[in-house]
Amino acid sequence: MIGQTIRDLRKLKKMSQSELAKVVGVSQTTVTAWETGKAEPSSSAISNLADYFNVTTDYLLGRPEKKDDDTKTADIKDDDVIFTYEGRQIPKEDLELIRRIMRGTRNDIK
């Protein structure tokens, strides 16, 4: 809940609601409403709060850290997957060589 996060950050700075209100440019009543969950801060207020407390807006909103959604995995044993290197398809013979190396059976490499 954003209100609890705002409250926690404010208390870490040993600030009153009135002091935070002045920093963000809102009334003390507005800060109280945020902290009690009766109101949500505007996007500009969230941005100002993040800047002031030196946190990300995602942190204020309670969002987890972004994961790298571009990461793709495939098992090299999967013959239905076309593997490439530097934009060119890896030939089946080379994939077999890679499989043998990964298994640790280097002695039968031609």
mmCIF file of N, CA, C and O in Angstrom:
data_model
loop_
_atom_site.group_PDB
_atom_site.id
_atom_site.type_symbol
_atom_site.label_atom_id
_atom_site.label_comp_id
_atom_site.label_asym_id
_atom_site.label_seq_id
_atom_site.Cartn_x
_atom_site.Cartn_y
_atom_site.Cartn_z
ATOM 1 N N MET A 1 0.844 -1.183 0.000
ATOM 2 C CA MET A 1 0.000 0.000 0.000
ATOM 3 C C MET A 1 0.890 1.247 0.000
ATOM 4 O O MET A 1 1.795 1.394 0.815
ATOM 5 N N ILE A 2 0.618 2.125 -0.939
ATOM 6 C CA ILE A 2 1.469 3.304 -1.098
ATOM 7 C C ILE A 2 1.456 4.190 0.149
ATOM 8 O O ILE A 2 2.470 4.768 0.519
ATOM 9 N N GLY A 3 0.323 4.261 0.805
ATOM 10 C CA GLY A 3 0.223 5.101 2.000
ATOM 11 C C GLY A 3 1.176 4.668 3.094
ATOM 12 O O GLY A 3 1.828 5.506 3.734
ATOM 13 N N GLN A 4 1.265 3.366 3.312
ATOM 14 C CA GLN A 4 2.181 2.839 4.335
ATOM 15 C C GLN A 4 3.629 3.122 3.964
ATOM 16 O O GLN A 4 4.446 3.475 4.812
ATOM 17 N N THR A 5 3.937 2.998 2.678
ATOM 18 C CA THR A 5 5.303 3.277 2.218
ATOM 19 C C THR A 5 5.652 4.744 2.430
ATOM 20 O O THR A 5 6.751 5.066 2.898
ATOM 21 N N ILE A 6 4.722 5.617 2.094
ATOM 22 C CA ILE A 6 4.952 7.056 2.309
ATOM 23 C C ILE A 6 5.175 7.331 3.789
ATOM 24 O O ILE A 6 6.105 8.047 4.168
ATOM 25 N N ARG A 7 4.332 6.745 4.610
ATOM 26 C CA ARG A 7 4.453 6.942 6.065
ATOM 27 C C ARG A 7 5.811 6.455 6.570
ATOM 28 O O ARG A 7 6.486 7.144 7.340
ATOM 29 N N ASP A 8 6.214 5.253 6.128
ATOM 30 C CA ASP A 8 7.498 4.690 6.569
ATOM 31 C C ASP A 8 8.665 5.581 6.153
ATOM 32 O O ASP A 8 9.576 5.843 6.949
ATOM 33 N N LEU A 9 8.646 6.049 4.904
ATOM 34 C CA LEU A 9 9.725 6.915 4.424
ATOM 35 C C LEU A 9 9.745 8.242 5.178
ATOM 36 O O LEU A 9 10.812 8.755 5.523
ATOM 37 N N ARG A 10 8.569 8.791 5.436
ATOM 38 C CA ARG A 10 8.478 10.052 6.181
ATOM 39 C C ARG A 10 9.048 9.891 7.584
ATOM 40 O O ARG A 10 9.824 10.732 8.064
ATOM 41 N N LYS A 11 8.712 8.782 8.226
ATOM 42 C CA LYS A 11 9.198 8.548 9.593
ATOM 43 C C LYS A 11 10.708 8.312 9.617
ATOM 44 O O LYS A 11 11.376 8.711 10.574
ATOM 45 N N LEU A 12 11.220 7.662 8.569
ATOM 46 C CA LEU A 12 12.675 7.477 8.493
ATOM 47 C C LEU A 12 13.403 8.818 8.460
ATOM 48 O O LEU A 12 14.503 8.954 8.985
ATOM 49 N N LYS A 13 12.784 9.803 7.834
ATOM 50 C CA LYS A 13 13.368 11.151 7.765
ATOM 51 C C LYS A 13 13.009 11.998 8.977
ATOM 52 O O LYS A 13 13.382 13.173 9.045
ATOM 53 N N LYS A 14 12.231 11.394 9.902
ATOM 54 C CA LYS A 14 11.808 12.096 11.122
ATOM 55 C C LYS A 14 11.069 13.396 10.782
ATOM 56 O O LYS A 14 11.338 14.455 11.355
ATOM 57 N N MET A 15 10.145 13.279 9.824
ATOM 58 C CA MET A 15 9.366 14.429 9.369
ATOM 59 C C MET A 15 7.931 14.317 9.874
ATOM 60 O O MET A 15 7.409 13.224 10.021
ATOM 61 N N SER A 16 7.311 15.455 10.025
ATOM 62 C CA SER A 16 5.882 15.472 10.317
ATOM 63 C C SER A 16 5.127 15.439 8.982
ATOM 64 O O SER A 16 5.709 15.688 7.916
ATOM 65 N N GLN A 17 3.849 15.165 9.065
ATOM 66 C CA GLN A 17 3.031 15.197 7.858
ATOM 67 C C GLN A 17 3.015 16.602 7.263
ATOM 68 O O GLN A 17 3.039 16.762 6.036
ATOM 69 N N SER A 18 3.013 17.609 8.123
ATOM 70 C CA SER A 18 3.024 19.005 7.653
ATOM 71 C C SER A 18 4.297 19.318 6.880
ATOM 72 O O SER A 18 4.253 19.989 5.840
ATOM 73 N N GLU A 19 5.427 18.843 7.387
ATOM 74 C CA GLU A 19 6.703 19.092 6.701
ATOM 75 C C GLU A 19 6.719 18.417 5.329
ATOM 76 O O GLU A 19 7.159 19.019 4.347
ATOM 77 N N LEU A 20 6.228 17.180 5.278
ATOM 78 C CA LEU A 20 6.199 16.477 3.988
ATOM 79 C C LEU A 20 5.241 17.183 3.028
ATOM 80 O O LEU A 20 5.547 17.321 1.840
ATOM 81 N N ALA A 21 4.122 17.634 3.539
ATOM 82 C CA ALA A 21 3.142 18.339 2.712
ATOM 83 C C ALA A 21 3.771 19.562 2.041
ATOM 84 O O ALA A 21 3.550 19.813 0.853
ATOM 85 N N LYS A 22 4.573 20.308 2.784
ATOM 86 C CA LYS A 22 5.239 21.492 2.225
ATOM 87 C C LYS A 22 6.214 21.103 1.122
ATOM 88 O O LYS A 22 6.294 21.770 0.095
ATOM 89 N N VAL A 23 6.966 20.023 1.346
ATOM 90 C CA VAL A 23 7.952 19.566 0.366
ATOM 91 C C VAL A 23 7.263 19.177 -0.947
ATOM 92 O O VAL A 23 7.742 19.506 -2.032
ATOM 93 N N VAL A 24 6.139 18.475 -0.834
ATOM 94 C CA VAL A 24 5.456 17.950 -2.017
ATOM 95 C C VAL A 24 4.495 18.974 -2.618
ATOM 96 O O VAL A 24 4.111 18.865 -3.776
ATOM 97 N N GLY A 25 4.117 19.978 -1.826
ATOM 98 C CA GLY A 25 3.223 21.016 -2.334
ATOM 99 C C GLY A 25 1.743 20.658 -2.228
ATOM 100 O O GLY A 25 0.953 20.988 -3.099
ATOM 101 N N VAL A 26 1.411 19.943 -1.151
ATOM 102 C CA VAL A 26 0.011 19.595 -0.880
ATOM 103 C C VAL A 26 -0.304 19.968 0.568
ATOM 104 O O VAL A 26 0.581 20.389 1.310
ATOM 105 N N SER A 27 -1.542 19.775 0.970
ATOM 106 C CA SER A 27 -1.914 20.074 2.353
ATOM 107 C C SER A 27 -1.574 18.899 3.263
ATOM 108 O O SER A 27 -1.418 17.765 2.811
ATOM 109 N N GLN A 28 -1.494 19.181 4.550
ATOM 110 C CA GLN A 28 -1.255 18.138 5.540
ATOM 111 C C GLN A 28 -2.397 17.133 5.541
ATOM 112 O O GLN A 28 -2.190 15.938 5.696
ATOM 113 N N THR A 29 -3.605 17.595 5.281
ATOM 114 C CA THR A 29 -4.780 16.727 5.206
ATOM 115 C C THR A 29 -4.625 15.710 4.062
ATOM 116 O O THR A 29 -5.014 14.558 4.191
ATOM 117 N N THR A 30 -4.049 16.155 2.962
ATOM 118 C CA THR A 30 -3.817 15.266 1.819
ATOM 119 C C THR A 30 -2.827 14.172 2.181
ATOM 120 O O THR A 30 -3.040 13.002 1.864
ATOM 121 N N VAL A 31 -1.741 14.535 2.856
ATOM 122 C CA VAL A 31 -0.755 13.531 3.285
ATOM 123 C C VAL A 31 -1.419 12.523 4.221
ATOM 124 O O VAL A 31 -1.209 11.313 4.097
ATOM 125 N N THR A 32 -2.236 13.003 5.138
ATOM 126 C CA THR A 32 -2.962 12.111 6.048
ATOM 127 C C THR A 32 -3.844 11.149 5.253
ATOM 128 O O THR A 32 -3.874 9.946 5.531
ATOM 129 N N ALA A 33 -4.541 11.670 4.251
ATOM 130 C CA ALA A 33 -5.419 10.832 3.424
ATOM 131 C C ALA A 33 -4.621 9.770 2.676
ATOM 132 O O ALA A 33 -5.059 8.628 2.554
ATOM 133 N N TRP A 34 -3.440 10.135 2.182
ATOM 134 C CA TRP A 34 -2.590 9.141 1.513
ATOM 135 C C TRP A 34 -2.196 8.039 2.482
ATOM 136 O O TRP A 34 -2.291 6.856 2.167
ATOM 137 N N GLU A 35 -1.706 8.460 3.639
ATOM 138 C CA GLU A 35 -1.176 7.495 4.608
ATOM 139 C C GLU A 35 -2.254 6.587 5.187
ATOM 140 O O GLU A 35 -1.958 5.462 5.586
ATOM 141 N N THR A 36 -3.479 7.044 5.225
ATOM 142 C CA THR A 36 -4.568 6.221 5.758
ATOM 143 C C THR A 36 -5.305 5.456 4.662
ATOM 144 O O THR A 36 -6.223 4.688 4.954
ATOM 145 N N GLY A 37 -4.895 5.667 3.422
ATOM 146 C CA GLY A 37 -5.520 4.953 2.311
ATOM 147 C C GLY A 37 -6.835 5.549 1.843
ATOM 148 O O GLY A 37 -7.548 4.938 1.049
ATOM 149 N N LYS A 38 -7.164 6.738 2.298
ATOM 150 C CA LYS A 38 -8.415 7.382 1.888
ATOM 151 C C LYS A 38 -8.278 8.106 0.556
ATOM 152 O O LYS A 38 -9.278 8.470 -0.056
ATOM 153 N N ALA A 39 -7.042 8.309 0.115
ATOM 154 C CA ALA A 39 -6.788 8.968 -1.170
ATOM 155 C C ALA A 39 -5.479 8.421 -1.734
ATOM 156 O O ALA A 39 -4.637 7.910 -0.993
ATOM 157 N N GLU A 40 -5.342 8.532 -3.033
ATOM 158 C CA GLU A 40 -4.118 8.125 -3.719
ATOM 159 C C GLU A 40 -3.417 9.371 -4.253
ATOM 160 O O GLU A 40 -4.082 10.270 -4.774
ATOM 161 N N PRO A 41 -2.098 9.412 -4.148
ATOM 162 C CA PRO A 41 -1.383 10.571 -4.692
ATOM 163 C C PRO A 41 -1.466 10.592 -6.219
ATOM 164 O O PRO A 41 -1.537 9.549 -6.860
ATOM 165 N N SER A 42 -1.442 11.786 -6.780
ATOM 166 C CA SER A 42 -1.421 11.943 -8.240
ATOM 167 C C SER A 42 -0.076 11.458 -8.769
ATOM 168 O O SER A 42 0.886 11.286 -8.012
ATOM 169 N N SER A 43 0.004 11.285 -10.067
ATOM 170 C CA SER A 43 1.272 10.853 -10.659
ATOM 171 C C SER A 43 2.380 11.868 -10.420
ATOM 172 O O SER A 43 3.528 11.503 -10.171
ATOM 173 N N SER A 44 2.042 13.151 -10.459
ATOM 174 C CA SER A 44 3.078 14.160 -10.203
ATOM 175 C C SER A 44 3.511 14.138 -8.736
ATOM 176 O O SER A 44 4.697 14.319 -8.432
ATOM 177 N N ALA A 45 2.584 13.878 -7.831
ATOM 178 C CA ALA A 45 2.943 13.779 -6.410
ATOM 179 C C ALA A 45 3.825 12.553 -6.177
ATOM 180 O O ALA A 45 4.802 12.614 -5.423
ATOM 181 N N ILE A 46 3.495 11.453 -6.840
ATOM 182 C CA ILE A 46 4.320 10.236 -6.710
ATOM 183 C C ILE A 46 5.731 10.523 -7.205
ATOM 184 O O ILE A 46 6.715 10.137 -6.576
ATOM 185 N N SER A 47 5.831 11.208 -8.320
ATOM 186 C CA SER A 47 7.143 11.566 -8.865
ATOM 187 C C SER A 47 7.917 12.458 -7.899
ATOM 188 O O SER A 47 9.115 12.240 -7.656
ATOM 189 N N ASN A 48 7.252 13.452 -7.331
ATOM 190 C CA ASN A 48 7.902 14.343 -6.364
ATOM 191 C C ASN A 48 8.341 13.586 -5.113
ATOM 192 O O ASN A 48 9.437 13.816 -4.585
ATOM 193 N N LEU A 49 7.485 12.688 -4.631
ATOM 194 C CA LEU A 49 7.831 11.880 -3.452
ATOM 195 C C LEU A 49 9.050 11.000 -3.739
ATOM 196 O O LEU A 49 9.958 10.898 -2.917
ATOM 197 N N ALA A 50 9.054 10.361 -4.914
ATOM 198 C CA ALA A 50 10.182 9.499 -5.285
ATOM 199 C C ALA A 50 11.481 10.300 -5.344
ATOM 200 O O ALA A 50 12.517 9.853 -4.844
ATOM 201 N N ASP A 51 11.412 11.477 -5.941
ATOM 202 C CA ASP A 51 12.604 12.329 -6.016
ATOM 203 C C ASP A 51 13.071 12.738 -4.621
ATOM 204 O O ASP A 51 14.261 12.662 -4.304
ATOM 205 N N TYR A 52 12.137 13.152 -3.798
ATOM 206 C CA TYR A 52 12.503 13.621 -2.463
ATOM 207 C C TYR A 52 13.101 12.504 -1.610
ATOM 208 O O TYR A 52 14.116 12.694 -0.946
ATOM 209 N N PHE A 53 12.472 11.330 -1.633
ATOM 210 C CA PHE A 53 12.946 10.223 -0.802
ATOM 211 C C PHE A 53 14.052 9.394 -1.483
ATOM 212 O O PHE A 53 14.561 8.443 -0.904
ATOM 213 N N ASN A 54 14.396 9.776 -2.716
ATOM 214 C CA ASN A 54 15.447 9.093 -3.472
ATOM 215 C C ASN A 54 15.132 7.594 -3.641
ATOM 216 O O ASN A 54 15.966 6.738 -3.384
ATOM 217 N N VAL A 55 13.899 7.328 -4.055
ATOM 218 C CA VAL A 55 13.460 5.963 -4.364
ATOM 219 C C VAL A 55 12.811 5.993 -5.748
ATOM 220 O O VAL A 55 12.561 7.061 -6.304
ATOM 221 N N THR A 56 12.521 4.828 -6.289
ATOM 222 C CA THR A 56 11.844 4.780 -7.575
ATOM 223 C C THR A 56 10.337 4.886 -7.363
ATOM 224 O O THR A 56 9.823 4.589 -6.283
ATOM 225 N N THR A 57 9.652 5.299 -8.402
ATOM 226 C CA THR A 57 8.189 5.321 -8.325
ATOM 227 C C THR A 57 7.651 3.902 -8.163
ATOM 228 O O THR A 57 6.651 3.696 -7.484
ATOM 229 N N ASP A 58 8.317 2.930 -8.774
ATOM 230 C CA ASP A 58 7.900 1.531 -8.599
ATOM 231 C C ASP A 58 7.990 1.117 -7.133
ATOM 232 O O ASP A 58 7.129 0.396 -6.635
ATOM 233 N N TYR A 59 9.025 1.563 -6.454
ATOM 234 C CA TYR A 59 9.151 1.259 -5.023
ATOM 235 C C TYR A 59 7.962 1.836 -4.256
ATOM 236 O O TYR A 59 7.357 1.153 -3.434
ATOM 237 N N LEU A 60 7.628 3.086 -4.533
ATOM 238 C CA LEU A 60 6.496 3.712 -3.850
ATOM 239 C C LEU A 60 5.193 2.958 -4.114
ATOM 240 O O LEU A 60 4.357 2.813 -3.229
ATOM 241 N N LEU A 61 5.054 2.473 -5.336
ATOM 242 C CA LEU A 61 3.831 1.776 -5.717
ATOM 243 C C LEU A 61 3.814 0.319 -5.266
ATOM 244 O O LEU A 61 2.832 -0.388 -5.482
ATOM 245 N N GLY A 62 4.922 -0.136 -4.685
ATOM 246 C CA GLY A 62 4.978 -1.505 -4.176
ATOM 247 C C GLY A 62 5.202 -2.547 -5.246
ATOM 248 O O GLY A 62 4.911 -3.729 -5.049
ATOM 249 N N ARG A 63 5.737 -2.122 -6.374
ATOM 250 C CA ARG A 63 5.996 -3.067 -7.470
ATOM 251 C C ARG A 63 7.322 -3.757 -7.245
ATOM 252 O O ARG A 63 8.283 -3.149 -6.794
ATOM 253 N N PRO A 64 7.378 -5.050 -7.624
ATOM 254 C CA PRO A 64 8.656 -5.758 -7.505
ATOM 255 C C PRO A 64 9.629 -5.249 -8.561
ATOM 256 O O PRO A 64 9.224 -4.608 -9.527
ATOM 257 N N GLU A 65 10.882 -5.578 -8.350
ATOM 258 C CA GLU A 65 11.885 -5.185 -9.333
ATOM 259 C C GLU A 65 11.567 -5.836 -10.662
ATOM 260 O O GLU A 65 11.108 -6.968 -10.724
ATOM 261 N N LYS A 66 11.836 -5.120 -11.740
ATOM 262 C CA LYS A 66 11.551 -5.627 -13.072
ATOM 263 C C LYS A 66 12.458 -6.807 -13.384
ATOM 264 O O LYS A 66 13.644 -6.779 -13.126
ATOM 265 N N LYS A 67 11.850 -7.827 -13.965
ATOM 266 C CA LYS A 67 12.611 -8.988 -14.401
ATOM 267 C C LYS A 67 12.925 -8.817 -15.876
ATOM 268 O O LYS A 67 12.209 -8.141 -16.606
ATOM 269 N N ASP A 68 13.977 -9.462 -16.310
ATOM 270 C CA ASP A 68 14.352 -9.416 -17.716
ATOM 271 C C ASP A 68 13.453 -10.383 -18.482
ATOM 272 O O ASP A 68 13.696 -11.576 -18.515
ATOM 273 N N ASP A 69 12.387 -9.847 -19.067
ATOM 274 C CA ASP A 69 11.428 -10.678 -19.782
ATOM 275 C C ASP A 69 11.950 -11.140 -21.133
ATOM 276 O O ASP A 69 11.314 -11.955 -21.790
ATOM 277 N N ASP A 70 13.091 -10.605 -21.567
ATOM 278 C CA ASP A 70 13.631 -10.981 -22.864
ATOM 279 C C ASP A 70 14.443 -12.272 -22.810
ATOM 280 O O ASP A 70 14.824 -12.800 -23.840
ATOM 281 N N THR A 71 14.707 -12.771 -21.614
ATOM 282 C CA THR A 71 15.509 -13.971 -21.491
ATOM 283 C C THR A 71 14.720 -15.173 -21.993
ATOM 284 O O THR A 71 13.604 -15.424 -21.566
ATOM 285 N N LYS A 72 15.326 -15.896 -22.924
ATOM 286 C CA LYS A 72 14.686 -17.073 -23.478
ATOM 287 C C LYS A 72 15.620 -18.250 -23.260
ATOM 288 O O LYS A 72 16.834 -18.122 -23.352
ATOM 289 N N THR A 73 15.049 -19.397 -22.966
ATOM 290 C CA THR A 73 15.860 -20.591 -22.803
ATOM 291 C C THR A 73 15.319 -21.686 -23.702
ATOM 292 O O THR A 73 14.134 -21.714 -24.042
ATOM 293 N N ALA A 74 16.200 -22.580 -24.089
ATOM 294 C CA ALA A 74 15.835 -23.762 -24.861
ATOM 295 C C ALA A 74 16.860 -24.830 -24.529
ATOM 296 O O ALA A 74 18.032 -24.544 -24.307
ATOM 297 N N ASP A 75 16.402 -26.051 -24.483
ATOM 298 C CA ASP A 75 17.301 -27.169 -24.203
ATOM 299 C C ASP A 75 17.998 -27.574 -25.490
ATOM 300 O O ASP A 75 17.358 -27.772 -26.522
ATOM 301 N N ILE A 76 19.294 -27.679 -25.428
ATOM 302 C CA ILE A 76 20.071 -28.015 -26.626
ATOM 303 C C ILE A 76 19.719 -29.420 -27.148
ATOM 304 O O ILE A 76 19.989 -29.742 -28.289
ATOM 305 N N LYS A 77 19.061 -30.236 -26.322
ATOM 306 C CA LYS A 77 18.620 -31.561 -26.773
ATOM 307 C C LYS A 77 17.356 -31.476 -27.626
ATOM 308 O O LYS A 77 17.004 -32.437 -28.289
ATOM 309 N N ASP A 78 16.681 -30.338 -27.622
ATOM 310 C CA ASP A 78 15.422 -30.175 -28.351
ATOM 311 C C ASP A 78 15.701 -29.994 -29.842
ATOM 312 O O ASP A 78 16.156 -28.940 -30.276
ATOM 313 N N ASP A 79 15.406 -31.018 -30.627
ATOM 314 C CA ASP A 79 15.666 -30.956 -32.068
ATOM 315 C C ASP A 79 14.662 -30.088 -32.818
ATOM 316 O O ASP A 79 14.853 -29.791 -33.992
ATOM 317 N N ASP A 80 13.581 -29.689 -32.154
ATOM 318 C CA ASP A 80 12.577 -28.850 -32.807
ATOM 319 C C ASP A 80 12.931 -27.367 -32.739
ATOM 320 O O ASP A 80 12.248 -26.540 -33.336
ATOM 321 N N VAL A 81 13.998 -27.030 -32.013
ATOM 322 C CA VAL A 81 14.418 -25.634 -31.872
ATOM 323 C C VAL A 81 15.547 -25.369 -32.850
ATOM 324 O O VAL A 81 16.471 -26.174 -32.991
ATOM 325 N N ILE A 82 15.467 -24.250 -33.541
ATOM 326 C CA ILE A 82 16.531 -23.849 -34.454
ATOM 327 C C ILE A 82 17.458 -22.922 -33.679
ATOM 328 O O ILE A 82 17.065 -21.828 -33.271
ATOM 329 N N PHE A 83 18.673 -23.375 -33.442
ATOM 330 C CA PHE A 83 19.661 -22.566 -32.721
ATOM 331 C C PHE A 83 20.474 -21.764 -33.721
ATOM 332 O O PHE A 83 20.804 -22.248 -34.806
ATOM 333 N N THR A 84 20.794 -20.533 -33.336
ATOM 334 C CA THR A 84 21.593 -19.673 -34.201
ATOM 335 C C THR A 84 22.763 -19.101 -33.420
ATOM 336 O O THR A 84 22.744 -19.043 -32.189
ATOM 337 N N TYR A 85 23.763 -18.667 -34.166
ATOM 338 C CA TYR A 85 24.895 -17.957 -33.588
ATOM 339 C C TYR A 85 25.267 -16.868 -34.577
ATOM 340 O O TYR A 85 25.479 -17.141 -35.760
ATOM 341 N N GLU A 86 25.293 -15.634 -34.076
ATOM 342 C CA GLU A 86 25.582 -14.467 -34.904
ATOM 343 C C GLU A 86 24.687 -14.415 -36.133
ATOM 344 O O GLU A 86 25.110 -14.091 -37.235
ATOM 345 N N GLY A 87 23.430 -14.795 -35.941
ATOM 346 C CA GLY A 87 22.448 -14.683 -37.006
ATOM 347 C C GLY A 87 22.409 -15.841 -37.984
ATOM 348 O O GLY A 87 21.572 -15.855 -38.875
ATOM 349 N N ARG A 88 23.308 -16.787 -37.831
ATOM 350 C CA ARG A 88 23.329 -17.942 -38.750
ATOM 351 C C ARG A 88 22.959 -19.206 -37.995
ATOM 352 O O ARG A 88 23.347 -19.392 -36.841
ATOM 353 N N GLN A 89 22.198 -20.072 -38.665
ATOM 354 C CA GLN A 89 21.780 -21.322 -38.046
ATOM 355 C C GLN A 89 22.994 -22.215 -37.780
ATOM 356 O O GLN A 89 23.898 -22.323 -38.601
ATOM 357 N N ILE A 90 23.004 -22.827 -36.594
ATOM 358 C CA ILE A 90 24.076 -23.758 -36.244
ATOM 359 C C ILE A 90 23.747 -25.100 -36.892
ATOM 360 O O ILE A 90 22.669 -25.659 -36.669
ATOM 361 N N PRO A 91 24.665 -25.634 -37.699
ATOM 362 C CA PRO A 91 24.402 -26.918 -38.362
ATOM 363 C C PRO A 91 24.200 -28.051 -37.342
ATOM 364 O O PRO A 91 24.748 -28.011 -36.236
ATOM 365 N N LYS A 92 23.414 -29.049 -37.729
ATOM 366 C CA LYS A 92 23.112 -30.192 -36.849
ATOM 367 C C LYS A 92 24.392 -30.865 -36.352
ATOM 368 O O LYS A 92 24.475 -31.264 -35.192
ATOM 369 N N GLU A 93 25.399 -30.995 -37.234
ATOM 370 C CA GLU A 93 26.652 -31.652 -36.830
ATOM 371 C C GLU A 93 27.332 -30.876 -35.707
ATOM 372 O O GLU A 93 27.882 -31.456 -34.776
ATOM 373 N N ASP A 94 27.305 -29.546 -35.800
ATOM 374 C CA ASP A 94 27.922 -28.716 -34.771
ATOM 375 C C ASP A 94 27.134 -28.799 -33.460
ATOM 376 O O ASP A 94 27.718 -28.803 -32.376
ATOM 377 N N LEU A 95 25.807 -28.889 -33.564
ATOM 378 C CA LEU A 95 24.997 -29.050 -32.354
ATOM 379 C C LEU A 95 25.335 -30.366 -31.659
ATOM 380 O O LEU A 95 25.413 -30.430 -30.434
ATOM 381 N N GLU A 96 25.540 -31.409 -32.448
ATOM 382 C CA GLU A 96 25.901 -32.707 -31.865
ATOM 383 C C GLU A 96 27.255 -32.600 -31.180
ATOM 384 O O GLU A 96 27.462 -33.137 -30.089
ATOM 385 N N LEU A 97 28.194 -31.906 -31.789
ATOM 386 C CA LEU A 97 29.508 -31.696 -31.182
ATOM 387 C C LEU A 97 29.357 -30.952 -29.853
ATOM 388 O O LEU A 97 29.953 -31.336 -28.841
ATOM 389 N N ILE A 98 28.541 -29.911 -29.834
ATOM 390 C CA ILE A 98 28.303 -29.145 -28.607
ATOM 391 C C ILE A 98 27.688 -30.053 -27.544
ATOM 392 O O ILE A 98 28.078 -30.011 -26.373
ATOM 393 N N ARG A 99 26.738 -30.896 -27.940
ATOM 394 C CA ARG A 99 26.099 -31.819 -26.984
ATOM 395 C C ARG A 99 27.135 -32.752 -26.360
ATOM 396 O O ARG A 99 27.145 -32.983 -25.158
ATOM 397 N N ARG A 100 28.026 -33.292 -27.199
ATOM 398 C CA ARG A 100 29.052 -34.206 -26.678
ATOM 399 C C ARG A 100 30.014 -33.483 -25.737
ATOM 400 O O ARG A 100 30.405 -34.034 -24.703
ATOM 401 N N ILE A 101 30.374 -32.269 -26.077
ATOM 402 C CA ILE A 101 31.258 -31.482 -25.205
ATOM 403 C C ILE A 101 30.568 -31.240 -23.864
ATOM 404 O O ILE A 101 31.175 -31.392 -22.801
ATOM 405 N N MET A 102 29.308 -30.899 -23.903
ATOM 406 C CA MET A 102 28.564 -30.619 -22.684
ATOM 407 C C MET A 102 28.417 -31.884 -21.829
ATOM 408 O O MET A 102 28.399 -31.801 -20.601
ATOM 409 N N ARG A 103 28.317 -33.033 -22.460
ATOM 410 C CA ARG A 103 28.236 -34.290 -21.718
ATOM 411 C C ARG A 103 29.611 -34.690 -21.144
ATOM 412 O O ARG A 103 29.688 -35.583 -20.314
ATOM 413 N N GLY A 104 30.641 -34.080 -21.681
ATOM 414 C CA GLY A 104 31.993 -34.402 -21.217
ATOM 415 C C GLY A 104 32.614 -35.589 -21.932
ATOM 416 O O GLY A 104 33.583 -36.180 -21.466
ATOM 417 N N THR A 105 32.068 -35.924 -23.088
ATOM 418 C CA THR A 105 32.620 -37.037 -23.862
ATOM 419 C C THR A 105 33.414 -36.499 -25.027
ATOM 420 O O THR A 105 33.066 -36.679 -26.171
ATOM 421 N N ARG A 106 34.512 -35.886 -24.712
ATOM 422 C CA ARG A 106 35.333 -35.238 -25.726
ATOM 423 C C ARG A 106 36.150 -36.226 -26.535
ATOM 424 O O ARG A 106 36.562 -35.924 -27.645
ATOM 425 N N ASN A 107 36.380 -37.425 -26.006
ATOM 426 C CA ASN A 107 37.268 -38.357 -26.682
ATOM 427 C C ASN A 107 36.684 -38.883 -27.990
ATOM 428 O O ASN A 107 37.422 -39.368 -28.840
ATOM 429 N N ASP A 108 35.386 -38.770 -28.206
ATOM 430 C CA ASP A 108 34.839 -39.258 -29.476
ATOM 431 C C ASP A 108 34.565 -38.113 -30.455
ATOM 432 O O ASP A 108 33.837 -38.270 -31.408
ATOM 433 N N ILE A 109 35.196 -36.954 -30.225
ATOM 434 C CA ILE A 109 35.064 -35.810 -31.138
ATOM 435 C C ILE A 109 36.014 -36.036 -32.303
ATOM 436 O O ILE A 109 37.191 -36.335 -32.121
ATOM 437 N N LYS A 110 35.502 -35.884 -33.492
ATOM 438 C CA LYS A 110 36.323 -36.107 -34.689
ATOM 439 C C LYS A 110 37.098 -34.881 -35.068
ATOM 440 O O LYS A 110 36.720 -33.789 -34.957
#
